[in-house]
Coordinates of C-alpha atoms in Angstrom, one line a residue:
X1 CA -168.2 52.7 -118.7
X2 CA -170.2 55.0 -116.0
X3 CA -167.2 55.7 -114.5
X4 CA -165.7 58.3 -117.1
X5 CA -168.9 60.3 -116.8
X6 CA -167.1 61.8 -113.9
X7 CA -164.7 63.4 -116.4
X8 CA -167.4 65.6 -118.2
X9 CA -167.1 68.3 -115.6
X10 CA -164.0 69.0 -117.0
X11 CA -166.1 70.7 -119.7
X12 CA -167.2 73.3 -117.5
X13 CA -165.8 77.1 -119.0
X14 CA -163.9 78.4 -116.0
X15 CA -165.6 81.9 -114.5
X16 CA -163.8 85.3 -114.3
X17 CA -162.1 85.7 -110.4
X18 CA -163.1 88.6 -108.7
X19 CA -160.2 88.9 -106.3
X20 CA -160.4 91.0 -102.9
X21 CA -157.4 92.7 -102.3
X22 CA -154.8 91.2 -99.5
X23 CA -155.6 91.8 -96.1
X24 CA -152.8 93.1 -93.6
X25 CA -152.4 91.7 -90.0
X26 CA -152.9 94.2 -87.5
X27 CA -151.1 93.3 -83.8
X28 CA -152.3 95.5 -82.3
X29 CA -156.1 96.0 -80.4
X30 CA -158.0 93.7 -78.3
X31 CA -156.6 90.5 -79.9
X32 CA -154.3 88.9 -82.5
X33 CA -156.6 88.2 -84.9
X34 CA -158.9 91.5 -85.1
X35 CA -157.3 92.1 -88.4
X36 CA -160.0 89.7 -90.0
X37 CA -162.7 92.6 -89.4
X38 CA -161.1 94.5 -92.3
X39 CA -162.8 91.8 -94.4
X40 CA -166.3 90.7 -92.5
X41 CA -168.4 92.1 -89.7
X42 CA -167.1 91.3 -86.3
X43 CA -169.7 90.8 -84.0
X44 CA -168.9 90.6 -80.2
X45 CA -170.9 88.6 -77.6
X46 CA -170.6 86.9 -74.4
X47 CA -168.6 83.0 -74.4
X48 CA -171.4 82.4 -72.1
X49 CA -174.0 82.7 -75.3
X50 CA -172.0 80.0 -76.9
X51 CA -172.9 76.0 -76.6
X52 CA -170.6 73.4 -78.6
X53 CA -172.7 70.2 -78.8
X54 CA -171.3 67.1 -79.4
X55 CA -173.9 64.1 -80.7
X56 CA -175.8 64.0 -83.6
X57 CA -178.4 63.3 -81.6
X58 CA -178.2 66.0 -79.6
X59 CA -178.9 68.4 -82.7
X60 CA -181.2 66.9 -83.7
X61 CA -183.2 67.3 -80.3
X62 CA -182.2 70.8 -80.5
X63 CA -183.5 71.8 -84.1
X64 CA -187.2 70.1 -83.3
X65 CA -186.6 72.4 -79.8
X66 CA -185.9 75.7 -81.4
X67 CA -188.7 75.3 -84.5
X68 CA -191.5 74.4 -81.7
X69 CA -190.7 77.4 -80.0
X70 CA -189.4 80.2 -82.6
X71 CA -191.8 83.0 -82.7
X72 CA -190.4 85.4 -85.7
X73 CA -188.7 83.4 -87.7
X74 CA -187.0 80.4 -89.2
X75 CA -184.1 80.5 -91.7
X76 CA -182.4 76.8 -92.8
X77 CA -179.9 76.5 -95.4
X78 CA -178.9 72.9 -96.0
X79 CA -176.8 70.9 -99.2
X80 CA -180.7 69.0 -98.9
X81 CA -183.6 67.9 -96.6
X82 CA -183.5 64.1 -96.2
X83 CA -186.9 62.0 -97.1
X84 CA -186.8 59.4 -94.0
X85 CA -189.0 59.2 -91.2
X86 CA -186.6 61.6 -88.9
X87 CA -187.0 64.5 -91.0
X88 CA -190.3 63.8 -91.6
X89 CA -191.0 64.8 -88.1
X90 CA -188.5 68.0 -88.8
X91 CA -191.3 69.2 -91.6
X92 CA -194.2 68.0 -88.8
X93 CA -192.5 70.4 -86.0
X94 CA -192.8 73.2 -88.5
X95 CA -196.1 72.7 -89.7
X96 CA -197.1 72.6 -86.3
X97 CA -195.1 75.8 -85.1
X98 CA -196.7 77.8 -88.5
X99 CA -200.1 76.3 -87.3
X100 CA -200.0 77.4 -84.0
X101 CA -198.8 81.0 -84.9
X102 CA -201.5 81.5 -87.5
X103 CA -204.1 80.5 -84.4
X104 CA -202.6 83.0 -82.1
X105 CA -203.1 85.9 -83.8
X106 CA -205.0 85.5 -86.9
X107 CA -202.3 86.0 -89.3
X108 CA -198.2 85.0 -88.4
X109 CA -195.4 87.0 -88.2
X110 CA -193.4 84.2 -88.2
X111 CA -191.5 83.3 -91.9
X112 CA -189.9 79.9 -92.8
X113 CA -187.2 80.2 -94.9
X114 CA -185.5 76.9 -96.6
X115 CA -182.4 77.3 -99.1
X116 CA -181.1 74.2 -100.7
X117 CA -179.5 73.0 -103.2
X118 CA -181.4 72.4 -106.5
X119 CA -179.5 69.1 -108.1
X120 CA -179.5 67.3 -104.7
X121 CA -182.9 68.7 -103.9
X122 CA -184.2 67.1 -106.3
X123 CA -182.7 63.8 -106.9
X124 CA -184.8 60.8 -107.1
X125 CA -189.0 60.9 -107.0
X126 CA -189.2 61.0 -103.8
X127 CA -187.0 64.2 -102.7
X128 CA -186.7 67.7 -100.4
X129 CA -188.9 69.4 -103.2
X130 CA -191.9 67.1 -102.3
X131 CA -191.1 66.9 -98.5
X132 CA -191.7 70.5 -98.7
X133 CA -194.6 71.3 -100.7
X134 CA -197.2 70.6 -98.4
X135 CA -196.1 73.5 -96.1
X136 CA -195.6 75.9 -99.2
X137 CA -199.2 74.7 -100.1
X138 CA -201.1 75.3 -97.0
X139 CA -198.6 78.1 -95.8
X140 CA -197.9 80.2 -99.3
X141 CA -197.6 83.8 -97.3
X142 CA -195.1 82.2 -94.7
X143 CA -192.8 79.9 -96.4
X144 CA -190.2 80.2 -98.8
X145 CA -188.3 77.3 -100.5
X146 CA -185.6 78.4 -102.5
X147 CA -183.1 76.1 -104.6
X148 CA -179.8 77.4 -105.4
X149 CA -178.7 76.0 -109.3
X150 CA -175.0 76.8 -110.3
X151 CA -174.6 78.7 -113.3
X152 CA -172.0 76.7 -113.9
X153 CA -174.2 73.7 -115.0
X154 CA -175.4 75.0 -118.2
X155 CA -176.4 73.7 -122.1
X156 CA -174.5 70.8 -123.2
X157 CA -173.6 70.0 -119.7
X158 CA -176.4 70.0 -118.3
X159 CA -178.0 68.1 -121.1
X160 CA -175.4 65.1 -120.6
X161 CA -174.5 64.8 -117.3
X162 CA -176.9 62.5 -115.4
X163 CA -178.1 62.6 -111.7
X164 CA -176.0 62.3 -109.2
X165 CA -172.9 63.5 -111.3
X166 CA -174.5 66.6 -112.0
X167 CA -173.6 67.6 -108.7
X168 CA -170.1 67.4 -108.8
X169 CA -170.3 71.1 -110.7
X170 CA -171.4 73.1 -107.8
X171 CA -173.3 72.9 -105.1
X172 CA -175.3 75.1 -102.1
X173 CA -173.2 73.7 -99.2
X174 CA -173.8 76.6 -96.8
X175 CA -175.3 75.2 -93.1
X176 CA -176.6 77.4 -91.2
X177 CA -180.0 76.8 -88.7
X178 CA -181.7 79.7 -87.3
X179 CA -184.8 80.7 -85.0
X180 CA -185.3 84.0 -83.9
X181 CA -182.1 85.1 -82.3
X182 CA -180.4 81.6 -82.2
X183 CA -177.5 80.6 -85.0
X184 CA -176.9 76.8 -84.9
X185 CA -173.3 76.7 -87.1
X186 CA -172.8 73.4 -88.5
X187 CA -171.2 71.3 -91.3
X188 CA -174.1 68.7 -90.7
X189 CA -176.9 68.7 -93.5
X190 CA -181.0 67.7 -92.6
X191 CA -180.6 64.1 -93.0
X192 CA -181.2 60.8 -90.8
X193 CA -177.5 60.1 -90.8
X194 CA -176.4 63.4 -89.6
X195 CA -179.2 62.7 -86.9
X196 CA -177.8 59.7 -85.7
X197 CA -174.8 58.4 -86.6
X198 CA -172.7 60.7 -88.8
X199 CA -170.3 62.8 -86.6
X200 CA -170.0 66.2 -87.5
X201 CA -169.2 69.5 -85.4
X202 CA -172.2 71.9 -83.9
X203 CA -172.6 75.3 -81.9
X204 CA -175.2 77.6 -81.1
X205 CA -175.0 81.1 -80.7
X206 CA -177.9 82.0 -78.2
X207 CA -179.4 85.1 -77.8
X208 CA -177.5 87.1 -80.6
X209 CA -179.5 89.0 -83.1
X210 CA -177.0 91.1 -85.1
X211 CA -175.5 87.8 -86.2
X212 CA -179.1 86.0 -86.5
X213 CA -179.6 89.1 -89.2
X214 CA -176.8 88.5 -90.7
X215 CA -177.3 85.3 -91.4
X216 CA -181.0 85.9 -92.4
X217 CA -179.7 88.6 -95.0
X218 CA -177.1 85.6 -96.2
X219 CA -180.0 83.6 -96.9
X220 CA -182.2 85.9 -98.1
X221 CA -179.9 87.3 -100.6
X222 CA -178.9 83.5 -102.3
X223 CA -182.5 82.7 -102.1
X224 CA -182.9 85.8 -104.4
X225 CA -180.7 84.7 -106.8
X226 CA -181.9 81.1 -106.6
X227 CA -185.0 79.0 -108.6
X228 CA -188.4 79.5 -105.8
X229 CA -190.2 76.1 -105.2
X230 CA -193.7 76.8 -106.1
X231 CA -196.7 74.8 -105.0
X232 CA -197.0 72.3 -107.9
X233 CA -193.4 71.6 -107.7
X234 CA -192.2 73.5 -111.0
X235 CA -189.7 76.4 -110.2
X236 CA -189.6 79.8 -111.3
X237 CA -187.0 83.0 -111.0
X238 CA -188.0 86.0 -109.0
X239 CA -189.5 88.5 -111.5
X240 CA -186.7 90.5 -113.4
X241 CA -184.2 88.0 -112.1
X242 CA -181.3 86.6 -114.4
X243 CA -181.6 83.0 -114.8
X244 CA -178.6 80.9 -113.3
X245 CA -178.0 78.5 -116.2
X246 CA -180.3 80.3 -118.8
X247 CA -179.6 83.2 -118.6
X248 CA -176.0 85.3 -119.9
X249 CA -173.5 83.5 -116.8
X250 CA -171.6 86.6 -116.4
X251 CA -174.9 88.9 -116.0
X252 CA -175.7 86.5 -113.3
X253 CA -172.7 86.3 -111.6
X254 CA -172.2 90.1 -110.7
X255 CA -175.7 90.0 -109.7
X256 CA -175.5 87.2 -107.2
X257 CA -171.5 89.0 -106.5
X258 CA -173.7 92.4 -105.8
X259 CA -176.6 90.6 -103.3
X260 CA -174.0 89.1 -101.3
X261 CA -171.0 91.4 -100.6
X262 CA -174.0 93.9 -100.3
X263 CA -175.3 91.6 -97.1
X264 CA -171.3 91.8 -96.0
X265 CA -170.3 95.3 -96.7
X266 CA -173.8 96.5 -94.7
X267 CA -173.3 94.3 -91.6
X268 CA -169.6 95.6 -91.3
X269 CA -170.6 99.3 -91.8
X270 CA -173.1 98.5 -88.7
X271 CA -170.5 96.9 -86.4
X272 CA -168.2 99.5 -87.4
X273 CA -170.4 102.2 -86.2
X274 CA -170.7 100.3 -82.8
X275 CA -167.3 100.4 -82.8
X276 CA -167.3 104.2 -82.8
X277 CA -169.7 104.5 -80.8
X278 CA -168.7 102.4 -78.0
X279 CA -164.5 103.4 -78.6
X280 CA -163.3 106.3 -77.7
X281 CA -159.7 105.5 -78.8
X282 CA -158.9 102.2 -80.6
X283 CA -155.5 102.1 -78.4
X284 CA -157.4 101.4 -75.3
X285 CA -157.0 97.8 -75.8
X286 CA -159.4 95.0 -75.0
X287 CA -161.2 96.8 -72.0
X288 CA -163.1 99.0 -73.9
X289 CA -163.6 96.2 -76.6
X290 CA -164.6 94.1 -73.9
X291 CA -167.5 96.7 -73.0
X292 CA -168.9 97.5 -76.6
X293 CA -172.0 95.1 -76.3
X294 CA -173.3 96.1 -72.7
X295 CA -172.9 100.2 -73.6
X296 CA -175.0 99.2 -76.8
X297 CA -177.5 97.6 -74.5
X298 CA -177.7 100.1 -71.7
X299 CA -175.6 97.1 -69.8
X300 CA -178.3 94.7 -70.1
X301 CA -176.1 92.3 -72.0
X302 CA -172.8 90.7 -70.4
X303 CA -169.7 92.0 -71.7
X304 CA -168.1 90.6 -75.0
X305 CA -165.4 88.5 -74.8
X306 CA -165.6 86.6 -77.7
X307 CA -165.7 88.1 -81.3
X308 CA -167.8 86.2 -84.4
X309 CA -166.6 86.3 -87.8
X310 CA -168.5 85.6 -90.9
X311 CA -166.7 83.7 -93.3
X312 CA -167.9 83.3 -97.1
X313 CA -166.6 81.8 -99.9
X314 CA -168.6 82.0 -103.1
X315 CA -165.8 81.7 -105.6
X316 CA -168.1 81.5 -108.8
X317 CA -169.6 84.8 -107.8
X318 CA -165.7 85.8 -107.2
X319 CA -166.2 85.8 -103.5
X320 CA -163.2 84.4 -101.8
X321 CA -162.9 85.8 -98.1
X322 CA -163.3 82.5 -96.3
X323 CA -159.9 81.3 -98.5
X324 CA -157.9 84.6 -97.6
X325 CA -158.3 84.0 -94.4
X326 CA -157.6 80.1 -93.9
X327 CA -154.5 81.1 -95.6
X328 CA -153.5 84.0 -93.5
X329 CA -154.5 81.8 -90.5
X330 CA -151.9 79.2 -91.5
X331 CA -149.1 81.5 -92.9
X332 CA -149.1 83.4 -89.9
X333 CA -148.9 80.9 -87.0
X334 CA -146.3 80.7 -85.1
X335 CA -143.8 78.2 -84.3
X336 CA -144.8 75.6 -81.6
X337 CA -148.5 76.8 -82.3
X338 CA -150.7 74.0 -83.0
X339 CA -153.2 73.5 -85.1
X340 CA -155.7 70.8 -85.4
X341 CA -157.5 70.6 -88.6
X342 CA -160.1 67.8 -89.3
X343 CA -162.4 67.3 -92.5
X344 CA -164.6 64.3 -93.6
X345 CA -162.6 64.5 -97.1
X346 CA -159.1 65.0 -97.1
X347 CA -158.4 66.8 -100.5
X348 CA -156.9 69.8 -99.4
X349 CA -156.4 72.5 -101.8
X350 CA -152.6 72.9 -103.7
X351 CA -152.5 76.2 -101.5
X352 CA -153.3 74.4 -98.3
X353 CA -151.1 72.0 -98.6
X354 CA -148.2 74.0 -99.3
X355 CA -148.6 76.4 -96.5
X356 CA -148.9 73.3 -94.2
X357 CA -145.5 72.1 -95.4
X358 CA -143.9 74.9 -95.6
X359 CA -144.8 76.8 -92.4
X360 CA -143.7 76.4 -89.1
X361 CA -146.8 75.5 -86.4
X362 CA -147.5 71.9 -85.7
X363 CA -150.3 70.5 -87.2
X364 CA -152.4 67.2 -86.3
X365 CA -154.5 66.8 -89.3
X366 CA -158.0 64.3 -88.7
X367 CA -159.8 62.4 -91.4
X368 CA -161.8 59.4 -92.0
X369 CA -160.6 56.3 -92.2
X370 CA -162.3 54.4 -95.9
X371 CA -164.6 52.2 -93.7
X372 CA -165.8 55.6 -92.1
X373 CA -166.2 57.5 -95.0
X374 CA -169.5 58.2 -96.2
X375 CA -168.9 57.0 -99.4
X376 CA -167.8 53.3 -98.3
X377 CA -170.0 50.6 -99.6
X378 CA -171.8 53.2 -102.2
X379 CA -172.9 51.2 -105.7
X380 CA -171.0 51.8 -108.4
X381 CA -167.9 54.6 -109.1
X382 CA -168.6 56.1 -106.1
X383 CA -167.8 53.2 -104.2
X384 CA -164.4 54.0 -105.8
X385 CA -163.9 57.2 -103.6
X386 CA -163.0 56.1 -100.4
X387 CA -160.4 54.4 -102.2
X388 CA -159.5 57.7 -104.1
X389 CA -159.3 59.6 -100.6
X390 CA -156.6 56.8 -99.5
X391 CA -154.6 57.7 -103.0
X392 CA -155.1 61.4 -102.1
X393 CA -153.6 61.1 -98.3
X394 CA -150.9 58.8 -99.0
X395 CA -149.5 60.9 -101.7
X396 CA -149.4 63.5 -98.8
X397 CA -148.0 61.6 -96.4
X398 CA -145.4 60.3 -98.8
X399 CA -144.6 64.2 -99.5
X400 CA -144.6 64.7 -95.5
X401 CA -141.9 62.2 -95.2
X402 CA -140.0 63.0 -98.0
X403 CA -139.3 66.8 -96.4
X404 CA -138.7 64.9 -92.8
X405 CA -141.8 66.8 -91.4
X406 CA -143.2 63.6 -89.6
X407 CA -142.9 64.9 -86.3
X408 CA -144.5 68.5 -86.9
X409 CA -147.2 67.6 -89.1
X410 CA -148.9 64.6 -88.1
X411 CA -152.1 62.5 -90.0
X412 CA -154.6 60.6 -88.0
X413 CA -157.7 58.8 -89.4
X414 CA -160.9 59.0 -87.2
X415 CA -162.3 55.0 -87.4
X416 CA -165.9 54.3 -85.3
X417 CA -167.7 51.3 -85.8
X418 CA -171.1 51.8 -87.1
X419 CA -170.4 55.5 -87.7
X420 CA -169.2 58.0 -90.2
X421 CA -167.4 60.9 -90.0
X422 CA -168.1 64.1 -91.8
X423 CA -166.5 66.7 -89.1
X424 CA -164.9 69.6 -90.0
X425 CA -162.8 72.4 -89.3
X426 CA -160.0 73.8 -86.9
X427 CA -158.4 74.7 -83.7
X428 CA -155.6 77.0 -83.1
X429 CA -153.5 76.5 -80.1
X430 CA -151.0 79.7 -79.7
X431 CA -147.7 78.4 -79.2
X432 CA -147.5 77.7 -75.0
X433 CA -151.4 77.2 -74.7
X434 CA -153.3 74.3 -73.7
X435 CA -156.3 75.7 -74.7
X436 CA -157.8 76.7 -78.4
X437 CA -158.5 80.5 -78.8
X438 CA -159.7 80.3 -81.8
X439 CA -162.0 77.8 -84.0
X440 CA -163.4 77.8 -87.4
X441 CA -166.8 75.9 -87.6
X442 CA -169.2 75.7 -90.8
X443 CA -169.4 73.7 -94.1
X444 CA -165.8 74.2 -96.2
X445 CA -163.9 70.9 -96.3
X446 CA -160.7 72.7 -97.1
X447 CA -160.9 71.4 -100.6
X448 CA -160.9 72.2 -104.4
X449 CA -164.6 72.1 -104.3
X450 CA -165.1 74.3 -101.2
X451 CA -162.4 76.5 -102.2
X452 CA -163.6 76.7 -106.3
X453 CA -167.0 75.2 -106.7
X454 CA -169.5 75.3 -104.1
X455 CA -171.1 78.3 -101.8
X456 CA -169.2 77.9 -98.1
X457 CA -169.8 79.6 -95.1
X458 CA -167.9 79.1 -91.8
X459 CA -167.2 81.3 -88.7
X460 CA -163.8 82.3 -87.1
X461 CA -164.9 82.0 -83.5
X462 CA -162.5 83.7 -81.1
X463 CA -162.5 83.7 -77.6
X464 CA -160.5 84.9 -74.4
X465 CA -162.9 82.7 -72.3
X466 CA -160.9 79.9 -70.2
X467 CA -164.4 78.7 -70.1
X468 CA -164.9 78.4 -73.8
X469 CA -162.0 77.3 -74.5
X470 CA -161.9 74.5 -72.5
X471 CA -165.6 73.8 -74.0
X472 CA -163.4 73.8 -77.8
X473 CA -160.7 71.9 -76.6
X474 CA -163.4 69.2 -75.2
X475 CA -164.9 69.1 -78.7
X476 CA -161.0 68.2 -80.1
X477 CA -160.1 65.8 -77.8
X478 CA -163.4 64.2 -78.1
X479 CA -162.8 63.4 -81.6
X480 CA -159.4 63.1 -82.1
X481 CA -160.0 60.3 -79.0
X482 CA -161.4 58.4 -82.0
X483 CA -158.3 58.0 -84.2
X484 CA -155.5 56.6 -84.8
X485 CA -152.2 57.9 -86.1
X486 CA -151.1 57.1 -90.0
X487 CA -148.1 55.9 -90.3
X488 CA -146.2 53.7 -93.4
X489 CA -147.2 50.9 -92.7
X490 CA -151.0 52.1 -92.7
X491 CA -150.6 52.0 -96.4
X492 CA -149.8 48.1 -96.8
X493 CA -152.7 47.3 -95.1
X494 CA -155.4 45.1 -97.1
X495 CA -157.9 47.7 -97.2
X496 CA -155.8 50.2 -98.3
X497 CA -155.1 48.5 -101.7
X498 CA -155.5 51.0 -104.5
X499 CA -157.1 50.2 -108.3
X500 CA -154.9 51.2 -110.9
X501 CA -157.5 53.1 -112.8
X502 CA -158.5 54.7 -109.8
X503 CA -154.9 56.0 -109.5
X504 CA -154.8 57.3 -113.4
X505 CA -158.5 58.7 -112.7
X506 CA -157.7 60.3 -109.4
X507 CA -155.6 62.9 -110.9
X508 CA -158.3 64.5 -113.5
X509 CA -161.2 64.2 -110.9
X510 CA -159.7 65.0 -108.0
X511 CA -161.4 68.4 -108.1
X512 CA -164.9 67.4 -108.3
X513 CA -165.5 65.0 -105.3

């Protein structure tokens, strides 16, 4: 019977698109892909600022590093904060950095700022809400707990659908982790797992404050539109704010549409004006590009030669740039390009798939195997999923093979014992290279719910380091060492054995898992 409570999302009134219009490839400049700065700041900064970690393990270590020693502030938006002993000592490192700044001088200058997701936030009794209330209660001035709640959960919906399903609507998915001028980029949320034995994909950005800001005003400007935790663990709107499922949806909408693109629109018209500053003709090529960040500096800084790009995909605000340009990534590479594109569910998008099929680069697409999923073993339907996942890919496959595409577009399944896999993201190999120049790192699984549902944000990193790209195409081979390659006979193994209903269910809830 629980099972078709998954179908009541399908309730949900679709929201108005707010489409941005098509962007237009631009050859020429420093490198191919400089056209994506007609859509999002570019931010330029040395490949020697960037680290790739590896380990779950070894984030964790680095997030209890960079809270003990921020200074200004710290910003973390995270689907939720786990309630285990791990992140435990996460809440116990910031207590202790707030306490030790308030002793230094009296009163702090540094802020905490926590976005999560409301739903997920607050599953169960024990939950982030009440891991974070003691620091919102003996820090009120310096911490801020804000919990994003879709407006597209609202009356009889919301009324109906119980916990756990209710979060199949929409989510805050957006991970980013920041202290002072240091961006961790991740798809990994605050939880045990993710700290131990769930891989996922991590880089830092050291030392780069322009894109810290950005990423501060990102947060800042959800948490706006967001319910604030307050100290008795009721939430409350900012005064003269619209109310996400209370309030008239539309109203809402354009307001949270307004806050971000505002946060966009302002960080490009600042790099922009760099870019004048430090260009005195945009046909001088990648020297001059190359120099933009020491000239800002008075040559303190090394010289640029990577370039950040901000990716956001908020489609129930009518924010789609992170979709635009996944899709112009993939309609535009070449032939023998590769392209290696991983995610821990594989339920790419109609869109995706199609370009994928029909384009001409090679791809090597990872995903987890059922026993790796993090679903596997889960009580109840969605102990179902993995099993949904396996209907999902072999239906892709089977279209794979029936166009004779075998050879260019390949599926391997990442399988670990004692692990799961939640990695995402890509790597785009132009055709002749060994090495990756570009990446694209964050939280979208290339999915109907990153595309449609939830709030995404990833980066486009590109690089002309040999030194960073060897560093990406470490991270690939590291994971894709992992795998193994899907072939027909996959699908006749024992474990692969699909329920009938979950095949007739599939279909109609495909969109929402």
């Amino acid at each position: 019977r629980s099972s078709w409570l998954l179908l009541a999302p399908l309730l949900t009134p679709p929201v108005p698109v707010i489409t941005a219009p098509p962007c237009s490839l631009c050859p020429e400049g420093a490198h191919r892909f400089q056209w994506i700065r007609n859509l999002v700041p570019e931010f330029g900064i040395s490949s020697s600022r960037v680290k790739v970690l590896s380990s779950p393990a070894e984030f964790y270590e680095l997030l209890k590093v960079q809270i003990k020693t921020a200074k200004q502030r710290v910003v973390m938006a995270s689907l939720y904060l786990g309630t285990g002993l791990l992140e435990q000592e996460l809440v116990d490192c910031l207590e202790e950095t707030l306490e030790k700044s308030l002793q230094a001088k009296g009163s702090s200058n540094l802020r905490v700022s926590i976005l999560l997701d409301y739903t997920r936030g607050s599953r169960g009794r024990k939950n982030s809400r009440t891991m974070l209330i003691p620091l919102l209660q003996r820090f009120p001035e310096q911490v801020r707990v804000s919990l994003f709640h879709t407006p597209n959960l609202r009356g009889l919906l919301k009324l109906l659908i119980p916990e756990r399903f209710n979060e199949t609507i929409g989510l805050q998915h957006i991970k980013v982790y920041l202290f002072d001028d240091n961006v961790i980029l991740s798809g990994a949320n605050l939880s045990d797992l993710y700290f131990t034995n769930r891989q996922d994909r991590y880089v830092l950005l050291q030392d780069s404050p322009e894109i810290a800001d950005f990423f501060t005003e990102l947060v800042d400007a959800i948490g706006d539109v967001s319910l604030q935790l307050q100290r008795d663990d009721t939430v409350q709107m900012m005064e003269g704010m619209v109310h996400p499922y209370q309030g008239d949806k539309m109203a809402y909408c354009e307001i949270a549409n307004r806050r971000v693109m505002e946060v966009i629109n302002s960080a490009r018209s600042r790099q922009e004006l760099l870019h004048a500053k430090t260009f005195h003709s945009s046909q001088q090529g990648s020297s001059l590009l190359s120099q933009q960040g020491s000239q800002a500096s008075g040559g303190l800084k090394p010289e640029p030669d990577t370039w950040i790009y901000p990716l956001i995909q908020m489609k129930p605000f009518g924010i789609q740039i992170d979709e635009m340009v996944t899709e112009t990534l993939l309609t535009e590479a070449e032939r023998d390009a590769r392209i290696y594109l991983t995610t821990g569910y594989f339920n790419l998008t109609q869109a995706y798939m199609d370009l994928i099929l029909g384009t001409r680069a090679e791809y090597r697409i990872l995903l987890a195997s059922p026993e790796v999923n993090g679903f596997f073993g889960a009580k109840g339907v969605a102990g179902a999923i993995p099993a949904a996942y396996v209907y999902i890919e072999h239906q892709f496959y089977s279209e794979v093979c029936y166009l004779h595409q075998q050879e260019r577009v390949q599926l391997q399944e990442y399988s670990r014992a004692g692990w799961t896999f939640h990695a995402k993201g890509l790597w785009l190999y132009l055709a002749g290279s060994d090495l990756p120049c570009l990446t694209l790192i964050g939280s979208p699984n290339f999915g109907y719910r990153s595309v449609h549902r939830d709030l995404e944000a990833q980066v486009a990193i590109v690089t002309e380091s040999k030194a960073l790209q060897q560093q990406l195409h470490q991270e690939q081979e590291q994971l894709y060492l992992c795998s193994g390659v899907v072939s027909s006979s996959t699908f006749e193994q024992p474990n692969r054995y699909v329920k009938l209903w979950v095949k007739l269910v599939t279909p109609l809830i495909k969109n929402f898992f």
